[in-house]
Amino acid sequence: MTTTLQLLQQASQAVACLQSCSDSLIQQILNDTALALLANMESILKANEEDLSRMDTSNPKYDRQKLTESRLRGIAEDMQNVSALPSPLGKTYSETIRPNGMTIRKISVPFGVIGVIYEARPNVTCDVFSLCLKSGNVCVLKGGSDADCSNRALVRIIHQVLEKYQLNPALCTLLPPDREATAELLNAVGLVDLVIPRGSSSLIQYVRDHARIPVIETGAGICHTYFDIAGNKEKGQAIINNAKTRRVSVCNALDCLLIHDQRLADLPYLCQLLSQHQVIIYADEPAFKALQGNYPPDLLQQATEESYGTEFLDYKMSIRTVPSLEEALRHIARYSSKHSECIITEDKQNEDIFLQKVDAACVYANVSTAFTDGAQFGFGAEIGISTQKMHARGPMALPELTTYKYIITGNGQTRS
Amino acid sequence: MTTTLQLLQQASQAVACLQSCSDSLIQQILNDTALALLANMESILKANEEDLSRMDTSNPKYDRQKLTESRLRGIAEDMQNVSALPSPLGKTYSETIRPNGMTIRKISVPFGVIGVIYEARPNVTCDVFSLCLKSGNVCVLKGGSDADCSNRALVRIIHQVLEKYQLNPALCTLLPPDREATAELLNAVGLVDLVIPRGSSSLIQYVRDHARIPVIETGAGICHTYFDIAGNKEKGQAIINNAKTRRVSVCNALDCLLIHDQRLADLPYLCQLLSQHQVIIYADEPAFKALQGNYPPDLLQQATEESYGTEFLDYKMSIRTVPSLEEALRHIARYSSKHSECIITEDKQNEDIFLQKVDAACVYANVSTAFTDGAQFGFGAEIGISTQKMHARGPMALPELTTYKYIITGNGQTRS
């Protein structure tokens, strides 16, 4: 039985074999893996059924966990798409010749070993492998125990392809699905270069509290949309409805609508489409009055202090009335998780102030926050949405999975 | 008495007042502070004497801690130089218009609050303040207790200048010089965006083990120079001597010379200048034999396993003999701290393999590793040398003190 530490050491040793992989070889491997996933559909679906049989069908995880023929086709297609993206490696960021004649080049290189901790979503296993391999990195996967059979089936096929190319299977290392493995991964100083937790806020907090290796946090989004005194109500209605109801379980879904008090008369119109989705509104006093009689009474409640700064991940939204743009900015600065924030306004000056002053990964003017997503940004793929400021912010794709090094060449220069 | 937590909260609140500071105002403040340091030289030197009086003059920290009239002039000049550098803020990294008509711009913005933990070097207080202010960041300074009087005197003058401009003095926040303040800083989730430890490896390890906020590690350098089968011995002698003896206390000083076994006959020549600096050599068997009789016997010792992977920070160096470039690469992969690594060779193919395969912040060919330094790289300033891969690698200057945000503008776009 290989221990987690041994698995991590093997992953670290596998870095060397990636140094001689060209991008065209990487493309071949990814395309072959995509085909192998389709060819082995039956065994993968069988393993997935084993996972599902241990789970209550009413569990909200059940659907995310479930693989079908068409979902597997989608996973294989995503892998082929990543394969075809431009390589993020070997990019020259800068090149300077210093007065003493030495040349300094700054070029993009892989991190080395990237660990990803995630929950019961077997598609993530394939996404992470393809994004890491495309960016020249070894991946260490720590999936949820609920999806362990599915993950093992998927990784078995990846390993078969790697072995066909005589590559080290530790390029894609799956850890045991227990907490001890997570703890060991978070302590793997010198073996793992970066860890990305993907999942619930409790997972992310656990990682933040225990990691001794660098972390990129993803996930939690407490998102606001501010309807300004100069907001267009048609755009407002469409954006609010889209940001709140398109998918309530995503981190960039709308949590709190801020409305300028001089536009309270338009609030029933702005919220009109929400009632069709049975969105429960927690409104402050002025907003509650404006909505009373204009919104289904069973869906309308008084806001409490807990209504603000909450990520609902549900058909729920709070509303706060503000007397000015400045007060909206103060509310956002206090309650936002710095993920995705939006202003609806036709006033260019207010728009500029909002875009400049709001500190968030993605700041929107007259566009739904539903667009915070690697594919929507044109990145072609995404490994997660960073909610921290270091290294990567917002949607992270291939370039964010690289670091850089300085290469200095000369003919004997010494420093005086 | 203000608690550390209150100081951190004040620093976090001070972020807002920087949003309205133009670069020309920042330049004025830095230039005024430089003048104020010179005008208050007497009180600063007096405070510094108080610190020095508590310290043994034989303590190696004594000299780093000591301020003089000329050193203060240097500190003021550095501040004026940082003031004159181009602002790293508001830089547009990319701008795309998506098929639905929305525009996505990626622009550089400040982190917010940057904490720096350092030891007894009062000049760092002024460096960190000027680099953080220039990049739009609030700085939280946690200096060593040995330098507390000096630090307080310097920060008092900085505060006087900030108050003259009616700016929040918490823009430059000095924490109490105790371990409790360090612990509180490392736990300041939501208040401090980034912490940079500068100092001994025990300090850096403490930070790595205890931080719950993002960290950029700096400092430890276990650096190798490989003299290849095709190395030029004149360049080799000069580079080895320079990398080892220019300043032994710096992180990019040479620790271990790797030599191709077919060039052992040149080893006495390569090490010739080292004996003038009384460099103690720890040589493996073949290198020991090659040097015996050609190097002062009192400075020549047999290498042990501890001779490798050690950062000497002293007039000491180890030598290992290798049969091939591949073996040199393996040694470096095993023992290097991925800081600064060098090859000396006239063989272009070996050079290319080395530059590609060595995983380090700075990889050199035929240039002394002594150049790993922000000023030498032409950055104009430096806040430290990162030894990790996330966010920043190698010398860090103003651009590394910024993050970015995405600004998305449109006319009502929603996602289908």
GROMACS .gro file of C-alpha atoms in nm, chain B:
model
  416
  417MET     CA    1  -0.342   5.211   2.432
  418THR     CA    2  -0.434   5.096   2.081
  419THR     CA    3  -0.432   4.716   2.041
  420THR     CA    4  -0.270   4.544   1.745
  421LEU     CA    5  -0.612   4.443   1.615
  422GLN     CA    6  -0.723   4.808   1.625
  423LEU     CA    7  -0.406   4.912   1.441
  424LEU     CA    8  -0.480   4.653   1.171
  425GLN     CA    9  -0.839   4.773   1.142
  426GLN     CA   10  -0.719   5.132   1.106
  427ALA     CA   11  -0.476   5.023   0.833
  428SER     CA   12  -0.759   4.847   0.650
  429GLN     CA   13  -0.978   5.158   0.672
  430ALA     CA   14  -0.695   5.374   0.536
  431VAL     CA   15  -0.715   5.196   0.200
  432ALA     CA   16  -1.004   5.420   0.094
  433CYS     CA   17  -0.804   5.743   0.129
  434LEU     CA   18  -0.541   5.613  -0.117
  435GLN     CA   19  -0.801   5.573  -0.391
  436SER     CA   20  -0.808   5.947  -0.447
  437CYS     CA   21  -0.428   5.994  -0.443
  438SER     CA   22  -0.283   6.073  -0.785
  439ASP     CA   23   0.069   5.964  -0.868
  440SER     CA   24   0.184   6.326  -0.861
  441LEU     CA   25   0.053   6.361  -0.505
  442ILE     CA   26   0.232   6.039  -0.410
  443GLN     CA   27   0.552   6.177  -0.558
  444GLN     CA   28   0.513   6.498  -0.357
  445ILE     CA   29   0.460   6.303  -0.036
  446LEU     CA   30   0.765   6.083  -0.093
  447ASN     CA   31   0.988   6.378  -0.183
  448ASP     CA   32   0.864   6.572   0.120
  449THR     CA   33   0.930   6.271   0.342
  450ALA     CA   34   1.283   6.243   0.206
  451LEU     CA   35   1.344   6.609   0.295
  452ALA     CA   36   1.184   6.563   0.637
  453LEU     CA   37   1.418   6.270   0.711
  454LEU     CA   38   1.717   6.494   0.640
  455ALA     CA   39   1.570   6.785   0.839
  456ASN     CA   40   1.514   6.556   1.140
  457MET     CA   41   1.845   6.375   1.117
  458GLU     CA   42   1.943   6.462   1.472
  459SER     CA   43   1.637   6.310   1.639
  460ILE     CA   44   1.657   5.999   1.420
  461LEU     CA   45   2.024   5.940   1.499
  462LYS     CA   46   1.951   5.992   1.868
  463ALA     CA   47   1.677   5.729   1.862
  464ASN     CA   48   1.909   5.497   1.673
  465GLU     CA   49   2.178   5.544   1.938
  466GLU     CA   50   1.927   5.438   2.199
  467ASP     CA   51   1.875   5.113   2.007
  468LEU     CA   52   2.248   5.062   1.960
  469SER     CA   53   2.320   5.123   2.328
  470ARG     CA   54   2.117   4.811   2.411
  471MET     CA   55   2.324   4.600   2.172
  472ASP     CA   56   2.667   4.438   2.192
  473THR     CA   57   2.897   4.600   1.932
  474SER     CA   58   3.025   4.253   1.838
  475ASN     CA   59   2.672   4.146   1.741
  476PRO     CA   60   2.664   4.107   1.359
  477LYS     CA   61   2.330   4.292   1.365
  478TYR     CA   62   2.502   4.600   1.510
  479ASP     CA   63   2.628   4.726   1.179
  480ARG     CA   64   2.304   4.664   0.987
  481GLN     CA   65   2.119   4.846   1.260
  482LYS     CA   66   2.344   5.149   1.274
  483LEU     CA   67   2.230   5.472   1.107
  484THR     CA   68   2.475   5.746   1.015
  485GLU     CA   69   2.439   6.081   0.846
  486SER     CA   70   2.552   5.932   0.516
  487ARG     CA   71   2.327   5.627   0.548
  488LEU     CA   72   2.030   5.853   0.617
  489ARG     CA   73   2.117   6.054   0.307
  490GLY     CA   74   2.117   5.726   0.114
  491ILE     CA   75   1.774   5.635   0.255
  492ALA     CA   76   1.634   5.974   0.153
  493GLU     CA   77   1.783   5.940  -0.195
  494ASP     CA   78   1.631   5.592  -0.236
  495MET     CA   79   1.294   5.740  -0.146
  496GLN     CA   80   1.333   6.012  -0.410
  497ASN     CA   81   1.431   5.747  -0.664
  498VAL     CA   82   1.121   5.538  -0.592
  499SER     CA   83   0.911   5.854  -0.615
  500ALA     CA   84   1.039   5.914  -0.970
  501LEU     CA   85   0.973   5.560  -1.097
  502PRO     CA   86   0.676   5.508  -1.332
  503SER     CA   87   0.354   5.428  -1.145
  504PRO     CA   88   0.264   5.057  -1.166
  505LEU     CA   89  -0.108   5.139  -1.133
  506GLY     CA   90  -0.383   5.165  -1.396
  507LYS     CA   91  -0.186   4.966  -1.650
  508THR     CA   92  -0.412   4.790  -1.904
  509TYR     CA   93  -0.295   4.429  -1.941
  510SER     CA   94  -0.561   4.335  -2.194
  511GLU     CA   95  -0.881   4.467  -2.346
  512THR     CA   96  -1.124   4.248  -2.539
  513ILE     CA   97  -1.468   4.299  -2.684
  514ARG     CA   98  -1.674   3.980  -2.657
  515PRO     CA   99  -1.916   3.863  -2.928
  516ASN     CA  100  -2.211   3.996  -2.720
  517GLY     CA  101  -2.061   4.347  -2.725
  518MET     CA  102  -1.938   4.368  -2.365
  519THR     CA  103  -1.584   4.496  -2.312
  520ILE     CA  104  -1.348   4.325  -2.064
  521ARG     CA  105  -1.045   4.521  -1.948
  522LYS     CA  106  -0.780   4.378  -1.714
  523ILE     CA  107  -0.603   4.655  -1.524
  524SER     CA  108  -0.343   4.676  -1.248
  525VAL     CA  109  -0.466   4.788  -0.905
  526PRO     CA  110  -0.312   4.798  -0.555
  527PHE     CA  111  -0.337   4.499  -0.321
  528GLY     CA  112  -0.477   4.714  -0.041
  529VAL     CA  113  -0.283   4.640   0.277
  530ILE     CA  114   0.063   4.481   0.265
  531GLY     CA  115   0.233   4.362   0.582
  532VAL     CA  116   0.610   4.325   0.603
  533ILE     CA  117   0.785   4.144   0.889
  534TYR     CA  118   1.154   4.220   0.918
  535GLU     CA  119   1.443   4.226   1.156
  536ALA     CA  120   1.680   4.493   1.282
  537ARG     CA  121   1.723   4.707   0.971
  538PRO     CA  122   1.575   5.055   1.007
  539ASN     CA  123   1.632   5.135   0.637
  540VAL     CA  124   1.370   4.870   0.549
  541THR     CA  125   1.109   5.082   0.727
  542CYS     CA  126   1.156   5.363   0.476
  543ASP     CA  127   1.197   5.131   0.174
  544VAL     CA  128   0.873   4.946   0.246
  545PHE     CA  129   0.679   5.268   0.305
  546SER     CA  130   0.795   5.425  -0.020
  547LEU     CA  131   0.740   5.112  -0.235
  548CYS     CA  132   0.395   5.051  -0.085
  549LEU     CA  133   0.282   5.413  -0.117
  550LYS     CA  134   0.409   5.435  -0.475
  551SER     CA  135   0.206   5.124  -0.562
  552GLY     CA  136  -0.107   5.257  -0.387
  553ASN     CA  137  -0.085   5.023  -0.087
  554VAL     CA  138  -0.115   5.076   0.286
  555CYS     CA  139   0.184   4.924   0.466
  556VAL     CA  140   0.186   4.750   0.801
  557LEU     CA  141   0.538   4.733   0.942
  558LYS     CA  142   0.646   4.475   1.195
  559GLY     CA  143   1.011   4.552   1.273
  560GLY     CA  144   1.249   4.388   1.515
  561SER     CA  145   1.250   4.491   1.880
  562ASP     CA  146   1.621   4.579   1.853
  563ALA     CA  147   1.535   4.862   1.613
  564ASP     CA  148   1.214   4.983   1.772
  565CYS     CA  149   1.331   5.331   1.876
  566SER     CA  150   1.472   5.393   1.528
  567ASN     CA  151   1.156   5.265   1.360
  568ARG     CA  152   0.933   5.477   1.578
  569ALA     CA  153   1.140   5.787   1.504
  570LEU     CA  154   1.122   5.724   1.129
  571VAL     CA  155   0.748   5.652   1.130
  572ARG     CA  156   0.684   5.963   1.342
  573ILE     CA  157   0.834   6.174   1.062
  574ILE     CA  158   0.638   5.987   0.794
  575HIS     CA  159   0.319   6.052   0.995
  576GLN     CA  160   0.398   6.424   1.021
  577VAL     CA  161   0.422   6.445   0.642
  578LEU     CA  162   0.100   6.243   0.589
  579GLU     CA  163  -0.084   6.471   0.832
  580LYS     CA  164   0.041   6.776   0.647
  581TYR     CA  165  -0.138   6.637   0.341
  582GLN     CA  166  -0.444   6.554   0.556
  583LEU     CA  167  -0.395   6.187   0.484
  584ASN     CA  168  -0.467   5.908   0.730
  585PRO     CA  169  -0.143   5.829   0.919
  586ALA     CA  170  -0.254   5.463   0.927
  587LEU     CA  171  -0.125   5.451   0.567
  588CYS     CA  172   0.201   5.366   0.740
  589THR     CA  173   0.117   5.152   1.044
  590LEU     CA  174   0.394   5.038   1.279
  591LEU     CA  175   0.303   4.740   1.498
  592PRO     CA  176   0.450   4.676   1.843
  593PRO     CA  177   0.778   4.484   1.819
  594ASP     CA  178   0.656   4.165   1.987
  595ARG     CA  179   0.565   3.811   1.881
  596GLU     CA  180   0.197   3.868   1.967
  597ALA     CA  181   0.177   4.140   1.703
  598THR     CA  182   0.328   3.902   1.446
  599ALA     CA  183   0.071   3.635   1.534
  600GLU     CA  184  -0.213   3.885   1.505
  601LEU     CA  185  -0.084   4.010   1.169
  602LEU     CA  186  -0.060   3.655   1.030
  603ASN     CA  187  -0.425   3.595   1.130
  604ALA     CA  188  -0.563   3.921   0.988
  605VAL     CA  189  -0.794   3.759   0.730
  606GLY     CA  190  -1.000   4.033   0.566
  607LEU     CA  191  -0.777   4.313   0.697
  608VAL     CA  192  -0.437   4.244   0.541
  609ASP     CA  193  -0.411   4.124   0.180
  610LEU     CA  194  -0.055   3.998   0.174
  611VAL     CA  195   0.237   3.951   0.410
  612ILE     CA  196   0.605   3.943   0.313
  613PRO     CA  197   0.854   3.809   0.569
  614ARG     CA  198   1.209   3.936   0.525
  615GLY     CA  199   1.478   3.783   0.735
  616SER     CA  200   1.619   3.460   0.870
  617SER     CA  201   1.493   3.121   0.760
  618SER     CA  202   1.351   3.061   1.108
  619LEU     CA  203   1.136   3.375   1.069
  620ILE     CA  204   1.019   3.259   0.727
  621GLN     CA  205   0.936   2.913   0.856
  622TYR     CA  206   0.741   3.062   1.146
  623VAL     CA  207   0.539   3.270   0.901
  624ARG     CA  208   0.477   2.973   0.669
  625ASP     CA  209   0.354   2.764   0.961
  626HIS     CA  210   0.125   3.026   1.113
  627ALA     CA  211  -0.008   3.254   0.838
  628ARG     CA  212  -0.376   3.238   0.745
  629ILE     CA  213  -0.331   3.524   0.496
  630PRO     CA  214  -0.139   3.500   0.166
  631VAL     CA  215   0.240   3.505   0.204
  632ILE     CA  216   0.527   3.573  -0.033
  633GLU     CA  217   0.832   3.397   0.104
  634THR     CA  218   1.169   3.562   0.057
  635GLY     CA  219   1.519   3.491   0.149
  636ALA     CA  220   1.668   3.147   0.166
  637GLY     CA  221   1.910   3.078  -0.118
  638ILE     CA  222   2.105   2.757  -0.165
  639CYS     CA  223   2.287   2.848  -0.486
  640HIS     CA  224   2.499   2.637  -0.721
  641THR     CA  225   2.739   2.714  -1.003
  642TYR     CA  226   2.815   2.429  -1.242
  643PHE     CA  227   3.149   2.438  -1.427
  644ASP     CA  228   3.075   2.236  -1.739
  645ILE     CA  229   3.309   2.016  -1.944
  646ALA     CA  230   3.313   2.305  -2.193
  647GLY     CA  231   3.357   2.583  -1.935
  648ASN     CA  232   3.598   2.872  -1.995
  649LYS     CA  233   3.834   2.876  -1.698
  650GLU     CA  234   3.898   3.252  -1.692
  651LYS     CA  235   3.524   3.326  -1.685
  652GLY     CA  236   3.487   3.046  -1.430
  653GLN     CA  237   3.749   3.185  -1.192
  654ALA     CA  238   3.600   3.534  -1.205
  655ILE     CA  239   3.237   3.420  -1.166
  656ILE     CA  240   3.305   3.173  -0.885
  657ASN     CA  241   3.507   3.428  -0.692
  658ASN     CA  242   3.248   3.701  -0.744
  659ALA     CA  243   2.947   3.482  -0.662
  660LYS     CA  244   3.112   3.351  -0.344
  661THR     CA  245   3.299   3.648  -0.200
  662ARG     CA  246   3.134   3.972  -0.315
  663ARG     CA  247   2.905   3.962  -0.012
  664VAL     CA  248   2.878   3.634   0.174
  665SER     CA  249   2.573   3.736   0.378
  666VAL     CA  250   2.336   3.765   0.079
  667CYS     CA  251   2.090   3.497  -0.028
  668ASN     CA  252   2.230   3.474  -0.383
  669ALA     CA  253   2.589   3.401  -0.269
  670LEU     CA  254   2.740   3.078  -0.406
  671ASP     CA  255   2.711   2.775  -0.176
  672CYS     CA  256   2.815   2.480  -0.389
  673LEU     CA  257   3.041   2.449  -0.692
  674LEU     CA  258   2.967   2.154  -0.919
  675ILE     CA  259   3.255   2.057  -1.147
  676HIS     CA  260   3.267   1.819  -1.440
  677ASP     CA  261   3.518   1.543  -1.359
  678GLN     CA  262   3.708   1.598  -1.684
  679ARG     CA  263   3.788   1.953  -1.568
  680LEU     CA  264   3.928   1.864  -1.224
  681ALA     CA  265   4.276   1.967  -1.340
  682ASP     CA  266   4.146   2.324  -1.364
  683LEU     CA  267   3.999   2.323  -1.014
  684PRO     CA  268   4.306   2.482  -0.847
  685TYR     CA  269   4.290   2.768  -1.098
  686LEU     CA  270   3.911   2.809  -1.053
  687CYS     CA  271   3.952   2.833  -0.673
  688GLN     CA  272   4.271   3.041  -0.676
  689LEU     CA  273   4.109   3.373  -0.581
  690LEU     CA  274   3.900   3.215  -0.305
  691SER     CA  275   4.200   3.148  -0.083
  692GLN     CA  276   4.272   3.522  -0.072
  693HIS     CA  277   3.935   3.560   0.102
  694GLN     CA  278   4.007   3.268   0.337
  695VAL     CA  279   3.716   3.071   0.192
  696ILE     CA  280   3.687   2.729   0.358
  697ILE     CA  281   3.619   2.460   0.099
  698TYR     CA  282   3.434   2.136   0.171
  699ALA     CA  283   3.536   1.913  -0.120
  700ASP     CA  284   3.428   1.563  -0.216
  701GLU     CA  285   3.699   1.300  -0.271
  702PRO     CA  286   3.802   1.380  -0.632
  703ALA     CA  287   3.790   1.757  -0.576
  704PHE     CA  288   3.984   1.723  -0.250
  705LYS     CA  289   4.260   1.534  -0.432
  706ALA     CA  290   4.271   1.793  -0.710
  707LEU     CA  291   4.304   2.078  -0.461
  708GLN     CA  292   4.549   1.909  -0.221
  709GLY     CA  293   4.878   2.098  -0.238
  710ASN     CA  294   4.712   2.368  -0.449
  711TYR     CA  295   4.493   2.527  -0.183
  712PRO     CA  296   4.585   2.630   0.174
  713PRO     CA  297   4.555   2.307   0.377
  714ASP     CA  298   4.396   2.485   0.674
  715LEU     CA  299   4.112   2.597   0.444
  716LEU     CA  300   4.052   2.258   0.279
  717GLN     CA  301   3.821   2.000   0.432
  718GLN     CA  302   3.645   1.679   0.329
  719ALA     CA  303   3.283   1.729   0.240
  720THR     CA  304   3.014   1.548   0.437
  721GLU     CA  305   2.648   1.506   0.345
  722GLU     CA  306   2.575   1.826   0.544
  723SER     CA  307   2.802   2.021   0.308
  724TYR     CA  308   2.532   2.000   0.042
  725GLY     CA  309   2.196   2.175   0.060
  726THR     CA  310   2.341   2.422   0.312
  727GLU     CA  311   2.312   2.801   0.288
  728PHE     CA  312   2.646   2.908   0.435
  729LEU     CA  313   2.607   3.290   0.449
  730ASP     CA  314   2.979   3.280   0.524
  731TYR     CA  315   3.323   3.236   0.361
  732LYS     CA  316   3.249   2.868   0.307
  733MET     CA  317   3.170   2.666  -0.005
  734SER     CA  318   3.122   2.301  -0.093
  735ILE     CA  319   3.239   2.126  -0.412
  736ARG     CA  320   3.091   1.818  -0.575
  737THR     CA  321   3.240   1.642  -0.877
  738VAL     CA  322   2.991   1.522  -1.138
  739PRO     CA  323   3.038   1.294  -1.442
  740SER     CA  324   2.787   1.479  -1.659
  741LEU     CA  325   2.554   1.773  -1.705
  742GLU     CA  326   2.264   1.541  -1.622
  743GLU     CA  327   2.417   1.458  -1.284
  744ALA     CA  328   2.468   1.832  -1.216
  745LEU     CA  329   2.099   1.889  -1.297
  746ARG     CA  330   2.000   1.608  -1.060
  747HIS     CA  331   2.214   1.753  -0.781
  748ILE     CA  332   2.059   2.097  -0.831
  749ALA     CA  333   1.704   1.956  -0.844
  750ARG     CA  334   1.771   1.781  -0.515
  751TYR     CA  335   1.952   2.050  -0.314
  752SER     CA  336   1.868   2.388  -0.466
  753SER     CA  337   1.626   2.631  -0.302
  754LYS     CA  338   1.532   2.744  -0.656
  755HIS     CA  339   1.679   3.091  -0.611
  756SER     CA  340   1.981   3.151  -0.838
  757GLU     CA  341   2.168   2.880  -1.033
  758CYS     CA  342   2.449   2.916  -1.288
  759ILE     CA  343   2.627   2.721  -1.563
  760ILE     CA  344   2.969   2.811  -1.699
  761THR     CA  345   3.005   2.666  -2.047
  762GLU     CA  346   3.099   2.753  -2.404
  763ASP     CA  347   2.876   2.472  -2.536
  764LYS     CA  348   2.553   2.630  -2.656
  765GLN     CA  349   2.359   2.305  -2.636
  766ASN     CA  350   2.458   2.240  -2.274
  767GLU     CA  351   2.375   2.600  -2.192
  768ASP     CA  352   2.027   2.565  -2.342
  769ILE     CA  353   1.958   2.238  -2.160
  770PHE     CA  354   2.066   2.392  -1.829
  771LEU     CA  355   1.860   2.710  -1.879
  772GLN     CA  356   1.554   2.509  -1.973
  773LYS     CA  357   1.573   2.233  -1.714
  774VAL     CA  358   1.679   2.416  -1.400
  775ASP     CA  359   1.377   2.522  -1.199
  776ALA     CA  360   1.482   2.843  -1.022
  777ALA     CA  361   1.378   3.206  -1.009
  778CYS     CA  362   1.700   3.312  -1.185
  779VAL     CA  363   1.901   3.079  -1.407
  780TYR     CA  364   2.235   3.213  -1.531
  781ALA     CA  365   2.475   3.118  -1.810
  782ASN     CA  366   2.826   3.262  -1.781
  783VAL     CA  367   2.712   3.540  -1.545
  784SER     CA  368   2.768   3.566  -1.170
  785THR     CA  369   2.465   3.493  -0.950
  786ALA     CA  370   2.553   3.814  -0.763
  787PHE     CA  371   2.322   3.996  -1.005
  788THR     CA  372   1.996   3.864  -0.852
  789ASP     CA  373   1.884   4.202  -0.726
  790GLY     CA  374   1.608   4.444  -0.826
  791ALA     CA  375   1.844   4.732  -0.900
  792GLN     CA  376   2.079   4.512  -1.105
  793PHE     CA  377   1.781   4.383  -1.304
  794GLY     CA  378   1.689   4.744  -1.383
  795PHE     CA  379   1.377   4.749  -1.166
  796GLY     CA  380   1.485   5.064  -0.985
  797ALA     CA  381   1.395   4.923  -0.646
  798GLU     CA  382   1.324   4.597  -0.467
  799ILE     CA  383   1.108   4.491  -0.173
  800GLY     CA  384   1.263   4.145  -0.152
  801ILE     CA  385   1.354   3.837  -0.354
  802SER     CA  386   1.072   3.584  -0.374
  803THR     CA  387   1.171   3.220  -0.337
  804GLN     CA  388   0.825   3.090  -0.413
  805LYS     CA  389   0.648   3.052  -0.742
  806MET     CA  390   0.312   3.205  -0.678
  807HIS     CA  391   0.252   3.567  -0.782
  808ALA     CA  392   0.614   3.678  -0.787
  809ARG     CA  393   0.945   3.505  -0.838
  810GLY     CA  394   1.294   3.647  -0.793
  811PRO     CA  395   1.347   4.021  -0.737
  812MET     CA  396   1.016   4.196  -0.657
  813ALA     CA  397   0.966   4.562  -0.736
  814LEU     CA  398   0.664   4.788  -0.787
  815PRO     CA  399   0.467   4.576  -1.039
  816GLU     CA  400   0.483   4.280  -0.800
  817LEU     CA  401   0.311   4.494  -0.535
  818THR     CA  402  -0.001   4.519  -0.748
  819THR     CA  403  -0.282   4.282  -0.837
  820TYR     CA  404  -0.542   4.333  -1.111
  821LYS     CA  405  -0.913   4.352  -1.160
  822TYR     CA  406  -1.141   4.291  -1.456
  823ILE     CA  407  -1.369   4.578  -1.556
  824ILE     CA  408  -1.666   4.470  -1.766
  825THR     CA  409  -1.881   4.733  -1.935
  826GLY     CA  410  -2.184   4.694  -2.159
  827ASN     CA  411  -2.540   4.796  -2.223
  828GLY     CA  412  -2.755   4.539  -2.047
  829GLN     CA  413  -2.596   4.208  -2.148
  830THR     CA  414  -2.737   3.898  -1.976
  831ARG     CA  415  -2.618   3.539  -2.003
  832SER     CA  416  -2.837   3.282  -2.171
   0.00000   0.00000   0.00000
